[in-house]
Short mmCIF file of C-alpha atoms in Angstrom, two decimals:
data_model
loop_
_atom_site.label_atom_id
_atom_site.label_comp_id
_atom_site.label_asym_id
_atom_site.label_seq_id
_atom_site.Cartn_x
_atom_site.Cartn_y
_atom_site.Cartn_z
CA MET A 1385 135.91 27.15 -45.47
CA SER A 1386 133.22 25.02 -47.13
CA ILE A 1387 131.89 21.99 -45.27
CA ASP A 1388 131.81 18.41 -46.52
CA LYS A 1389 128.37 17.82 -48.10
CA SER A 1390 128.20 14.29 -46.68
CA TRP A 1391 127.84 15.74 -43.15
CA PHE A 1392 124.68 17.59 -44.22
CA ASP A 1393 123.39 14.42 -45.88
CA GLN A 1394 123.86 12.50 -42.62
CA MET A 1395 121.90 15.18 -40.73
CA GLU A 1396 119.07 14.88 -43.27
CA GLN A 1397 118.93 11.11 -42.86
CA ARG A 1398 118.21 11.45 -39.13
CA ILE A 1399 115.02 13.46 -39.70
CA PRO A 1400 111.78 11.54 -38.99
CA HIS A 1401 109.10 11.71 -41.69
CA GLY A 1402 105.55 10.52 -42.23
CA GLU A 1403 103.90 11.91 -39.08
CA VAL A 1404 102.76 15.19 -37.59
CA ARG A 1405 105.54 16.53 -35.34
CA THR A 1406 105.15 19.66 -33.23
CA ARG A 1407 107.33 21.30 -30.62
CA PHE A 1408 107.08 23.67 -27.70
CA ALA A 1409 110.35 25.58 -27.40
CA PRO A 1410 110.34 27.86 -24.35
CA SER A 1411 113.23 29.99 -23.19
CA PRO A 1412 114.15 29.33 -19.52
CA THR A 1413 113.81 33.00 -18.63
CA GLY A 1414 111.14 32.85 -15.91
CA TYR A 1415 107.63 31.65 -15.35
CA MET A 1416 105.11 30.22 -17.78
CA HIS A 1417 102.86 33.07 -18.88
CA VAL A 1418 99.30 32.45 -20.07
CA GLY A 1419 100.27 33.09 -23.70
CA ASN A 1420 103.13 30.54 -23.43
CA LEU A 1421 100.78 28.02 -21.84
CA ARG A 1422 98.26 28.46 -24.67
CA THR A 1423 101.01 27.98 -27.28
CA ALA A 1424 102.16 24.81 -25.50
CA LEU A 1425 98.59 23.52 -25.25
CA TYR A 1426 97.68 24.16 -28.89
CA THR A 1427 100.97 22.65 -30.05
CA TRP A 1428 100.34 19.55 -27.92
CA LEU A 1429 96.73 19.26 -29.11
CA ILE A 1430 97.70 19.44 -32.80
CA ALA A 1431 100.14 16.56 -32.32
CA ARG A 1432 97.79 14.45 -30.19
CA HIS A 1433 94.78 15.05 -32.46
CA ALA A 1434 96.82 13.75 -35.41
CA GLY A 1435 98.37 10.87 -33.46
CA GLY A 1436 101.79 12.45 -33.98
CA LYS A 1437 104.73 13.41 -31.77
CA PHE A 1438 105.07 16.35 -29.40
CA LEU A 1439 108.61 17.59 -28.61
CA LEU A 1440 109.92 19.80 -25.84
CA ARG A 1441 113.00 21.86 -26.76
CA ILE A 1442 114.76 24.30 -24.46
CA GLU A 1443 115.93 27.47 -26.25
CA ASP A 1444 118.66 28.81 -24.01
CA THR A 1445 120.83 30.74 -26.46
CA ASP A 1446 119.96 34.07 -24.83
CA GLN A 1447 122.39 33.47 -21.99
CA GLY A 1448 121.94 36.93 -20.49
CA ARG A 1449 118.28 36.30 -19.64
CA LEU A 1450 118.53 32.79 -18.20
CA VAL A 1451 116.85 32.29 -14.82
CA GLU A 1452 118.16 29.61 -12.48
CA GLY A 1453 115.62 26.85 -11.93
CA ALA A 1454 113.43 27.96 -14.85
CA VAL A 1455 113.86 24.67 -16.74
CA GLU A 1456 112.50 22.76 -13.74
CA VAL A 1457 109.56 25.20 -13.61
CA ILE A 1458 108.84 24.43 -17.28
CA TYR A 1459 108.89 20.67 -16.65
CA ALA A 1460 106.68 20.96 -13.56
CA THR A 1461 104.17 23.27 -15.27
CA MET A 1462 103.84 21.04 -18.33
CA ARG A 1463 103.29 17.97 -16.18
CA ARG A 1464 100.74 19.70 -13.94
CA CYS A 1465 98.84 20.76 -17.05
CA GLY A 1466 98.86 17.23 -18.51
CA LEU A 1467 101.12 18.13 -21.45
CA ASP A 1468 103.39 15.11 -21.78
CA TRP A 1469 106.15 15.07 -24.39
CA ASP A 1470 107.48 12.24 -26.56
CA GLU A 1471 110.96 13.68 -27.06
CA GLY A 1472 112.90 16.22 -25.00
CA PRO A 1473 115.98 16.94 -22.89
CA ASP A 1474 114.98 14.56 -20.10
CA VAL A 1475 113.55 11.71 -22.22
CA GLY A 1476 115.85 11.86 -25.25
CA GLY A 1477 114.82 11.01 -28.81
CA PRO A 1478 116.18 10.40 -32.30
CA VAL A 1479 117.05 14.05 -33.12
CA GLY A 1480 118.64 15.29 -29.91
CA PRO A 1481 120.13 17.03 -28.13
CA TYR A 1482 117.01 19.04 -27.25
CA ILE A 1483 118.78 21.98 -25.58
CA GLN A 1484 120.02 24.62 -27.99
CA THR A 1485 123.35 25.40 -26.35
CA GLN A 1486 124.19 21.69 -26.66
CA ARG A 1487 123.61 22.02 -30.42
CA ARG A 1488 125.78 25.10 -30.86
CA ASP A 1489 128.27 23.37 -33.18
CA LEU A 1490 125.50 22.80 -35.75
CA TYR A 1491 124.49 26.37 -36.40
CA GLY A 1492 127.83 27.70 -37.62
CA LYS A 1493 127.99 24.95 -40.23
CA TYR A 1494 124.57 25.83 -41.60
CA ALA A 1495 125.47 29.53 -41.57
CA GLN A 1496 128.63 28.71 -43.56
CA LEU A 1497 126.48 26.75 -46.01
CA LEU A 1498 124.35 29.85 -46.53
CA ILE A 1499 127.51 31.93 -47.08
CA ASP A 1500 128.66 29.39 -49.68
CA LYS A 1501 125.27 29.65 -51.40
CA GLY A 1502 125.31 33.47 -51.35
CA TYR A 1503 122.39 33.82 -48.90
CA ALA A 1504 124.47 35.10 -45.95
CA TYR A 1505 127.62 37.12 -45.31
CA ARG A 1506 130.02 38.08 -42.54
CA CYS A 1507 129.60 41.50 -40.99
CA PHE A 1508 132.57 43.05 -39.13
CA CYS A 1509 130.82 46.32 -38.22
CA THR A 1510 131.52 47.48 -34.69
CA GLY A 1511 128.86 48.26 -32.14
CA GLU A 1512 129.84 51.91 -32.35
CA ARG A 1513 129.22 52.03 -36.11
CA LEU A 1514 125.81 50.38 -35.76
CA GLU A 1515 124.84 52.76 -32.96
CA GLN A 1516 125.80 55.69 -35.16
CA LEU A 1517 123.55 54.36 -37.93
CA HIS A 1518 120.62 54.32 -35.51
CA ARG A 1519 121.48 57.74 -34.13
CA ASP A 1520 121.35 59.13 -37.65
CA ASP A 1521 118.05 57.32 -38.33
CA PRO A 1522 116.31 55.34 -35.54
CA ASN A 1523 114.33 53.38 -38.19
CA ALA A 1524 117.34 52.58 -40.36
CA LYS A 1525 118.01 49.01 -41.42
CA TYR A 1526 121.56 47.70 -41.65
CA ASP A 1527 123.20 49.40 -44.67
CA ARG A 1528 124.96 46.26 -45.96
CA HIS A 1529 128.34 47.91 -45.52
CA CYS A 1530 130.12 44.54 -45.25
CA LEU A 1531 128.33 42.94 -48.19
CA SER A 1532 130.75 44.74 -50.53
CA LEU A 1533 133.91 43.30 -48.91
CA THR A 1534 136.10 41.26 -51.27
CA PRO A 1535 137.11 37.69 -50.33
CA GLU A 1536 140.63 39.00 -49.69
CA GLU A 1537 139.37 41.74 -47.35
CA ILE A 1538 137.26 39.21 -45.48
CA GLN A 1539 140.22 36.84 -45.10
CA ASP A 1540 142.47 39.65 -43.87
CA ARG A 1541 139.96 40.52 -41.17
CA LEU A 1542 139.56 36.89 -40.17
CA ASP A 1543 143.36 36.49 -39.98
CA ALA A 1544 143.49 39.60 -37.79
CA GLY A 1545 140.98 38.01 -35.42
CA GLN A 1546 138.34 40.68 -35.92
CA PRO A 1547 135.00 39.69 -34.35
CA TYR A 1548 132.07 39.33 -36.73
CA VAL A 1549 128.45 38.29 -36.98
CA ILE A 1550 126.82 36.41 -39.85
CA ARG A 1551 123.85 38.14 -41.47
CA GLN A 1552 121.09 36.82 -43.70
CA ARG A 1553 121.18 38.34 -47.18
CA ILE A 1554 117.62 39.35 -48.03
CA PRO A 1555 116.98 39.11 -51.81
CA GLU A 1556 115.08 41.68 -53.85
CA GLY A 1557 111.41 41.21 -54.67
CA THR A 1558 108.59 39.96 -52.46
CA THR A 1559 108.03 37.01 -50.15
CA THR A 1560 104.66 35.28 -49.77
CA PHE A 1561 104.03 32.89 -46.93
CA ARG A 1562 100.94 30.93 -45.95
CA ASP A 1563 99.61 30.82 -42.41
CA ALA A 1564 96.93 28.32 -41.36
CA VAL A 1565 95.03 31.04 -39.47
CA TYR A 1566 95.73 34.26 -41.41
CA GLY A 1567 96.02 32.84 -44.95
CA ASP A 1568 98.50 34.13 -47.56
CA ILE A 1569 100.56 37.18 -46.62
CA THR A 1570 102.91 38.94 -49.04
CA VAL A 1571 105.72 41.22 -47.86
CA ASP A 1572 108.00 43.52 -49.84
CA ASN A 1573 111.54 42.31 -49.13
CA ALA A 1574 112.70 45.96 -49.03
CA GLU A 1575 110.98 46.14 -45.62
CA LEU A 1576 113.13 43.31 -44.23
CA ASP A 1577 116.46 43.78 -42.48
CA ASP A 1578 119.53 41.61 -43.06
CA GLN A 1579 119.02 39.95 -39.68
CA ILE A 1580 121.88 38.48 -37.68
CA LEU A 1581 121.99 34.67 -37.81
CA ILE A 1582 125.15 33.99 -35.77
CA LYS A 1583 126.24 36.37 -33.01
CA SER A 1584 129.86 37.33 -32.38
CA ASP A 1585 130.04 34.75 -29.54
CA GLY A 1586 129.26 31.98 -32.04
CA LEU A 1587 125.77 31.35 -30.69
CA PRO A 1588 122.81 31.58 -33.07
CA THR A 1589 120.06 34.13 -32.78
CA TYR A 1590 116.60 32.92 -31.81
CA ASN A 1591 115.27 33.18 -35.37
CA PHE A 1592 118.10 31.21 -36.99
CA ALA A 1593 118.28 28.45 -34.38
CA ASN A 1594 114.51 28.03 -34.65
CA VAL A 1595 114.62 27.30 -38.36
CA ILE A 1596 117.62 24.93 -38.17
CA ASP A 1597 116.22 22.98 -35.21
CA ASP A 1598 112.68 22.78 -36.57
CA HIS A 1599 113.97 21.34 -39.84
CA LEU A 1600 116.41 18.88 -38.25
CA MET A 1601 113.75 17.70 -35.78
CA GLY A 1602 111.20 17.12 -38.55
CA ILE A 1603 108.74 19.68 -37.21
CA THR A 1604 105.66 19.85 -39.46
CA HIS A 1605 103.60 22.50 -37.63
CA VAL A 1606 105.00 25.60 -35.92
CA VAL A 1607 102.66 27.30 -33.44
CA ARG A 1608 103.54 30.74 -32.15
CA GLY A 1609 102.04 34.12 -31.26
CA ALA A 1610 100.84 36.54 -33.92
CA GLU A 1611 103.62 38.94 -32.91
CA TYR A 1612 105.95 36.61 -34.89
CA LEU A 1613 104.05 37.11 -38.16
CA SER A 1614 106.52 39.85 -39.10
CA SER A 1615 109.41 37.35 -38.76
CA ALA A 1616 107.77 34.68 -40.93
CA PRO A 1617 109.06 36.05 -44.27
CA LYS A 1618 112.65 35.77 -43.01
CA TYR A 1619 111.96 32.18 -41.90
CA ASN A 1620 110.52 31.44 -45.32
CA LEU A 1621 113.56 32.86 -47.09
CA LEU A 1622 115.85 30.70 -44.94
CA TYR A 1623 113.89 27.52 -45.71
CA GLU A 1624 113.98 28.40 -49.41
CA ALA A 1625 117.71 29.16 -49.29
CA PHE A 1626 118.40 25.69 -47.87
CA GLY A 1627 115.89 24.04 -50.22
CA TRP A 1628 113.84 22.69 -47.32
CA ASP A 1629 110.11 22.08 -46.99
CA ILE A 1630 108.36 24.89 -45.13
CA PRO A 1631 106.32 23.74 -42.11
CA THR A 1632 102.71 24.74 -41.55
CA TYR A 1633 102.69 28.06 -39.71
CA VAL A 1634 99.98 28.51 -37.07
CA HIS A 1635 100.04 32.05 -35.67
CA CYS A 1636 97.71 32.68 -32.71
CA SER A 1637 96.23 36.09 -31.97
CA SER A 1638 97.19 37.96 -28.84
CA VAL A 1639 95.72 37.25 -25.42
CA MET A 1640 94.28 40.49 -24.06
CA PHE A 1641 93.61 41.17 -20.39
CA SER A 1642 90.42 42.67 -19.00
CA ASP A 1643 91.90 44.70 -16.17
CA PRO A 1644 89.37 44.61 -13.30
CA ALA A 1645 91.04 47.62 -11.67
CA THR A 1646 90.73 50.00 -14.62
CA GLY A 1647 88.15 48.33 -16.84
CA THR A 1648 90.55 48.59 -19.78
CA VAL A 1649 91.51 45.79 -22.18
CA ARG A 1650 95.17 45.54 -23.16
CA LYS A 1651 97.68 42.95 -24.28
CA MET A 1652 98.47 40.54 -21.47
CA SER A 1653 101.92 41.20 -20.03
CA LYS A 1654 103.89 40.19 -16.96
CA ARG A 1655 105.27 43.74 -16.93
CA HIS A 1656 101.79 44.95 -16.01
CA GLY A 1657 101.60 42.39 -13.20
CA ASP A 1658 99.19 40.15 -15.10
CA PRO A 1659 99.10 36.62 -13.69
CA SER A 1660 101.31 33.80 -14.95
CA TYR A 1661 100.27 30.16 -14.66
CA GLU A 1662 102.20 29.90 -11.39
CA ASP A 1663 100.43 33.01 -10.07
CA LEU A 1664 97.05 31.48 -10.86
CA VAL A 1665 97.89 28.24 -9.06
CA ALA A 1666 99.14 30.27 -6.09
CA GLN A 1667 95.83 32.13 -6.12
CA GLY A 1668 93.93 28.88 -5.72
CA TYR A 1669 93.00 27.93 -9.28
CA LEU A 1670 93.09 24.28 -10.36
CA SER A 1671 95.39 23.41 -13.27
CA GLN A 1672 92.54 21.60 -15.07
CA ALA A 1673 90.34 24.69 -14.89
CA VAL A 1674 93.13 26.97 -16.12
CA VAL A 1675 93.93 24.64 -19.05
CA ASN A 1676 90.25 24.29 -20.02
CA TYR A 1677 89.79 28.07 -19.96
CA VAL A 1678 93.05 28.79 -21.81
CA ALA A 1679 92.04 26.32 -24.55
CA LEU A 1680 89.06 28.56 -25.33
CA LEU A 1681 91.16 31.76 -25.52
CA GLY A 1682 91.28 31.98 -29.30
CA TRP A 1683 89.85 28.58 -30.25
CA ALA A 1684 86.26 27.41 -30.51
CA PRO A 1685 84.84 23.93 -31.15
CA HIS A 1686 82.64 23.34 -34.21
CA GLY A 1687 79.58 21.29 -35.06
CA ASP A 1688 77.58 19.48 -32.39
CA ILE A 1689 79.90 20.68 -29.62
CA ALA A 1690 80.02 24.34 -30.69
CA GLU A 1691 78.34 25.41 -27.42
CA GLN A 1692 80.36 23.11 -25.15
CA GLU A 1693 82.52 24.87 -22.53
CA PHE A 1694 83.88 22.11 -20.31
CA PHE A 1695 86.32 19.61 -21.81
CA THR A 1696 88.45 16.82 -20.45
CA MET A 1697 91.89 16.56 -22.04
CA ASP A 1698 90.74 13.56 -24.09
CA GLU A 1699 87.75 15.57 -25.33
CA LEU A 1700 90.01 18.48 -26.27
CA VAL A 1701 92.30 16.16 -28.22
CA LYS A 1702 89.34 14.77 -30.15
CA ALA A 1703 87.75 18.19 -30.80
CA PHE A 1704 90.79 20.36 -31.52
CA GLU A 1705 91.18 21.47 -35.12
CA ILE A 1706 93.37 24.28 -36.45
CA GLY A 1707 90.35 25.65 -38.32
CA GLY A 1708 88.81 26.59 -34.98
CA ILE A 1709 91.59 29.05 -34.13
CA SER A 1710 90.45 32.67 -34.38
CA LYS A 1711 92.24 35.65 -35.93
CA SER A 1712 90.65 37.96 -33.36
CA PRO A 1713 92.39 38.69 -30.06
CA SER A 1714 90.82 37.02 -27.03
CA ALA A 1715 90.28 38.58 -23.61
CA PHE A 1716 91.50 36.85 -20.48
CA ASP A 1717 88.69 37.48 -17.99
CA MET A 1718 89.20 36.64 -14.30
CA ASP A 1719 85.43 36.39 -13.74
CA LYS A 1720 85.18 33.77 -16.48
CA LEU A 1721 88.11 31.87 -15.01
CA ASN A 1722 86.38 31.97 -11.60
CA TYR A 1723 83.30 30.44 -13.24
CA PHE A 1724 85.37 27.59 -14.68
CA ASN A 1725 87.29 27.03 -11.47
CA ALA A 1726 84.16 26.92 -9.29
CA ALA A 1727 82.69 24.26 -11.58
CA TYR A 1728 85.87 22.19 -11.44
CA LEU A 1729 86.04 22.45 -7.64
CA ARG A 1730 82.44 21.25 -7.33
CA ASN A 1731 83.09 18.33 -9.67
CA LEU A 1732 86.02 16.99 -7.64
CA SER A 1733 85.35 13.89 -5.58
CA PRO A 1734 85.04 14.73 -1.86
CA GLU A 1735 88.38 12.99 -1.26
CA LYS A 1736 90.18 15.02 -3.95
CA PHE A 1737 88.61 18.24 -2.73
CA VAL A 1738 89.85 17.59 0.81
CA LYS A 1739 93.36 17.02 -0.55
CA GLU A 1740 93.27 20.31 -2.51
CA ALA A 1741 91.59 22.30 0.26
CA GLN A 1742 93.51 21.09 3.31
CA PRO A 1743 96.62 23.30 2.90
CA TRP A 1744 94.35 26.34 2.51
CA ILE A 1745 92.18 25.35 5.50
CA ARG A 1746 95.27 24.97 7.67
CA GLN A 1747 96.41 28.49 6.82
CA SER A 1748 93.78 29.80 9.23
CA VAL A 1749 92.60 26.70 11.13
CA LYS A 1750 95.78 25.70 12.95
CA ASN A 1751 93.96 23.69 15.64
CA GLU A 1752 94.30 20.06 14.51
CA ALA A 1753 91.34 19.13 16.71
CA TYR A 1754 89.10 20.63 14.06
CA ASP A 1755 88.64 18.03 11.31
CA ALA A 1756 89.86 19.44 7.97
CA GLY A 1757 87.73 16.89 6.11
CA ALA A 1758 84.56 18.05 7.88
CA ILE A 1759 85.44 21.70 7.20
CA ALA A 1760 86.16 20.91 3.54
CA ALA A 1761 82.70 19.37 3.20
CA LEU A 1762 81.21 22.77 4.06
CA LEU A 1763 83.36 24.55 1.46
CA GLN A 1764 83.16 22.54 -1.74
CA ALA A 1765 79.95 24.14 -3.02
CA ARG A 1766 80.79 27.55 -1.59
CA CYS A 1767 84.11 28.76 -3.06
CA GLU A 1768 85.22 29.86 -6.51
CA LYS A 1769 88.90 29.39 -5.80
CA LEU A 1770 90.91 27.73 -3.07
CA SER A 1771 92.32 31.03 -1.84
CA ASP A 1772 88.79 31.97 -0.72
CA ILE A 1773 89.05 29.32 2.00
CA PRO A 1774 91.26 30.84 4.77
CA GLU A 1775 89.04 33.88 5.27
CA LYS A 1776 85.86 31.77 5.17
CA VAL A 1777 86.94 29.44 7.99
CA ASN A 1778 89.16 31.61 10.22
CA PHE A 1779 86.42 31.73 12.89
CA PHE A 1780 87.12 28.12 13.92
CA ASP A 1781 90.45 28.94 15.57
CA ALA A 1782 89.40 32.26 17.04
CA LEU A 1783 85.95 33.74 17.50
CA PRO A 1784 85.93 37.17 15.80
CA ASP A 1785 85.12 40.28 17.74
CA TYR A 1786 81.57 40.83 16.52
CA GLY A 1787 78.71 43.15 17.41
CA ALA A 1788 75.34 42.15 18.87
CA ASP A 1789 73.66 43.68 15.82
CA LEU A 1790 74.48 40.50 13.86
CA PHE A 1791 71.81 38.67 15.86
CA THR A 1792 69.10 40.81 14.26
CA ASN A 1793 67.84 39.30 11.00
CA LYS A 1794 64.54 40.22 9.43
CA LYS A 1795 64.19 37.06 7.36
CA SER A 1796 64.83 34.81 10.34
CA LYS A 1797 62.57 37.01 12.51
CA THR A 1798 65.24 37.57 15.13
CA ASN A 1799 66.30 40.56 17.19
CA ALA A 1800 68.38 40.90 20.35
CA GLU A 1801 65.54 39.84 22.63
CA VAL A 1802 64.47 36.84 20.53
CA SER A 1803 68.09 35.73 20.02
CA LEU A 1804 68.82 35.81 23.75
CA ALA A 1805 65.77 33.64 24.43
CA MET A 1806 66.84 31.18 21.72
CA LEU A 1807 70.37 30.86 23.10
CA GLU A 1808 69.09 30.46 26.67
CA ALA A 1809 67.02 27.52 25.46
CA ALA A 1810 69.70 26.06 23.16
CA VAL A 1811 72.50 25.86 25.73
CA PRO A 1812 70.84 23.36 28.12
CA ALA A 1813 69.42 21.35 25.18
CA LEU A 1814 72.87 20.94 23.66
CA GLU A 1815 74.51 20.42 27.03
CA ALA A 1816 72.20 17.46 27.71
CA LEU A 1817 73.01 15.57 24.52
CA PRO A 1818 74.35 12.08 25.33
CA GLN A 1819 76.61 12.18 22.23
CA TRP A 1820 77.97 15.04 20.14
CA SER A 1821 77.26 14.33 16.47
CA GLN A 1822 75.76 16.24 13.58
CA ASP A 1823 72.58 14.13 13.62
CA ALA A 1824 72.18 14.53 17.39
CA ILE A 1825 72.71 18.31 17.23
CA HIS A 1826 70.28 18.62 14.34
CA GLY A 1827 67.62 16.55 16.10
CA ALA A 1828 67.99 18.53 19.32
CA LEU A 1829 67.74 21.96 17.67
CA VAL A 1830 64.88 21.09 15.31
CA GLY A 1831 63.00 19.50 18.23
CA LEU A 1832 63.66 22.56 20.38
CA ALA A 1833 62.34 24.93 17.69
CA GLU A 1834 59.15 22.87 17.52
CA THR A 1835 58.80 22.94 21.32
CA LEU A 1836 59.34 26.71 21.35
CA GLY A 1837 56.83 27.18 18.53
CA VAL A 1838 59.28 29.00 16.27
CA LYS A 1839 60.60 28.37 12.77
CA ASN A 1840 63.92 26.53 12.54
CA ALA A 1841 65.64 29.69 11.20
CA THR A 1842 64.62 31.70 14.25
CA LEU A 1843 66.61 29.33 16.44
CA MET A 1844 69.42 28.45 14.02
CA TRP A 1845 70.36 32.08 13.19
CA PRO A 1846 71.42 33.12 16.73
CA VAL A 1847 73.10 29.76 17.38
CA ARG A 1848 75.18 30.15 14.19
CA ILE A 1849 76.05 33.80 14.90
CA ALA A 1850 77.15 32.97 18.44
CA ALA A 1851 79.16 29.94 17.26
CA ALA A 1852 80.90 31.71 14.34
CA GLY A 1853 80.72 35.45 15.03
CA LYS A 1854 80.12 36.06 11.31
CA ALA A 1855 77.03 36.84 9.27
CA VAL A 1856 78.17 34.67 6.34
CA THR A 1857 79.63 31.22 6.96
CA PRO A 1858 80.18 28.02 5.00
CA GLY A 1859 77.68 25.63 6.55
CA GLY A 1860 74.96 26.28 9.05
CA ALA A 1861 74.65 26.16 12.82
CA VAL A 1862 74.50 22.36 13.03
CA GLU A 1863 77.66 21.71 10.99
CA ILE A 1864 79.64 24.45 12.72
CA CYS A 1865 78.68 23.28 16.21
CA SER A 1866 79.51 19.69 15.27
CA ILE A 1867 83.05 20.66 14.19
CA LEU A 1868 83.68 23.00 17.15
CA GLY A 1869 82.84 20.30 19.69
CA ARG A 1870 80.56 20.48 22.70
CA ASP A 1871 82.77 22.52 25.07
CA GLU A 1872 83.76 25.22 22.56
CA THR A 1873 80.22 25.49 21.20
CA LEU A 1874 78.71 26.01 24.65
CA ARG A 1875 81.45 28.51 25.55
CA ARG A 1876 80.70 30.56 22.43
CA LEU A 1877 76.93 30.41 22.91
CA ARG A 1878 77.32 31.68 26.49
CA LEU A 1879 79.54 34.54 25.22
CA GLY A 1880 76.73 35.37 22.78
CA MET A 1881 74.27 35.49 25.68
CA GLU A 1882 76.57 37.90 27.50
CA LYS A 1883 76.63 40.21 24.44
CA LEU A 1884 72.84 40.19 24.35
CA SER A 1885 72.24 40.64 28.07
#
């Protein structure tokens, strides 16, 4: 059942050489978690820093876990995060196809080549037999029962149509592999299992398909989580069995989560309800802020920029070096992300901030008469994330039910009596304005405070409380009154007078 060597030679001739080539190879099994996003980002940065190629490959061989629409989510997430790809399922390339199930005919041939070389074998063991092995010893490795089958016995079973898997034959001795972050690691091969390479349905396992595809696509650097360190010796043995160059391994330490509810730090996991990238966007975080923060989860710049926190994508590309990746786990801290996001929100142009903020403003300010652009101007310096907005501005549509005690403020030197006097003076002054604009309102109220012989705050506090019904508001009395309009402002100020009477 050997395969013509010329076919393998043709596959080798397709492989690009002479450049750094990296790949992000997600499984379409759901949303993009923070750890996945960091892997994608570091992989992209390594390629861009070196002027190489970045590939997107979809690993869909685990058919039981596929989620409908997940591939589109991957595309959309990558684009929103600025991670463009040079080759992939939607753009093509010289070593496609870039979806594993479309490559399924390749893997069996390479598995057969390993069988021919003595580095793999067929295993006909039933599920029941394997379950019994684990019942007898939960930590037991496969006992190599089928390795002793003669060629005749194997052929008889094949002729009888018995299902089988193909297993890697782990040699005796030790395996040493080099990782760019963790250095040289040596493993006793006795600790390794004869892992399955091809499943009984003919599809490859994740580990086998990874090695075949990475080689055939010319991948020079493989970035993945540190949890895959234990699989690296098996990858190494496969590369050596085929006689292929081993790519540079870059294993990244785990992302831990500082749980604000319990104060504990644990490995980040969707099972615990920790946020995915999509969750963070839904919570009002900007993609640029998330990407900037995620870049620093396990990597630090060196030299003159060692203290720098904020990076554009171009700056990250220039600064990113594998040597800056840490072995130590990093903690995903929502407070730190809030800090980054607030800075990014404040640095947006007013026009871009309005565009980002408007959907959130309209969640609670349904009245189109209230200018979303004017409301956004009050918010840009006053929110950490966009989801803060609806609660901050809900008083525009409906005046909250508030108590008269809000009118009392020691700093502004107001109490119920003072506030009533201020509102009684403010209503006719505002009513008499020939035009309703921010400048006109400001001039009228500042002039009135001077006439009354009080500080501006003594007048502005009760006007703002009556207009908004809240102690804390984005913007002051002048801005709020300007947006509300003359009629609604005067109506609310008169309601305030009633509360104080």
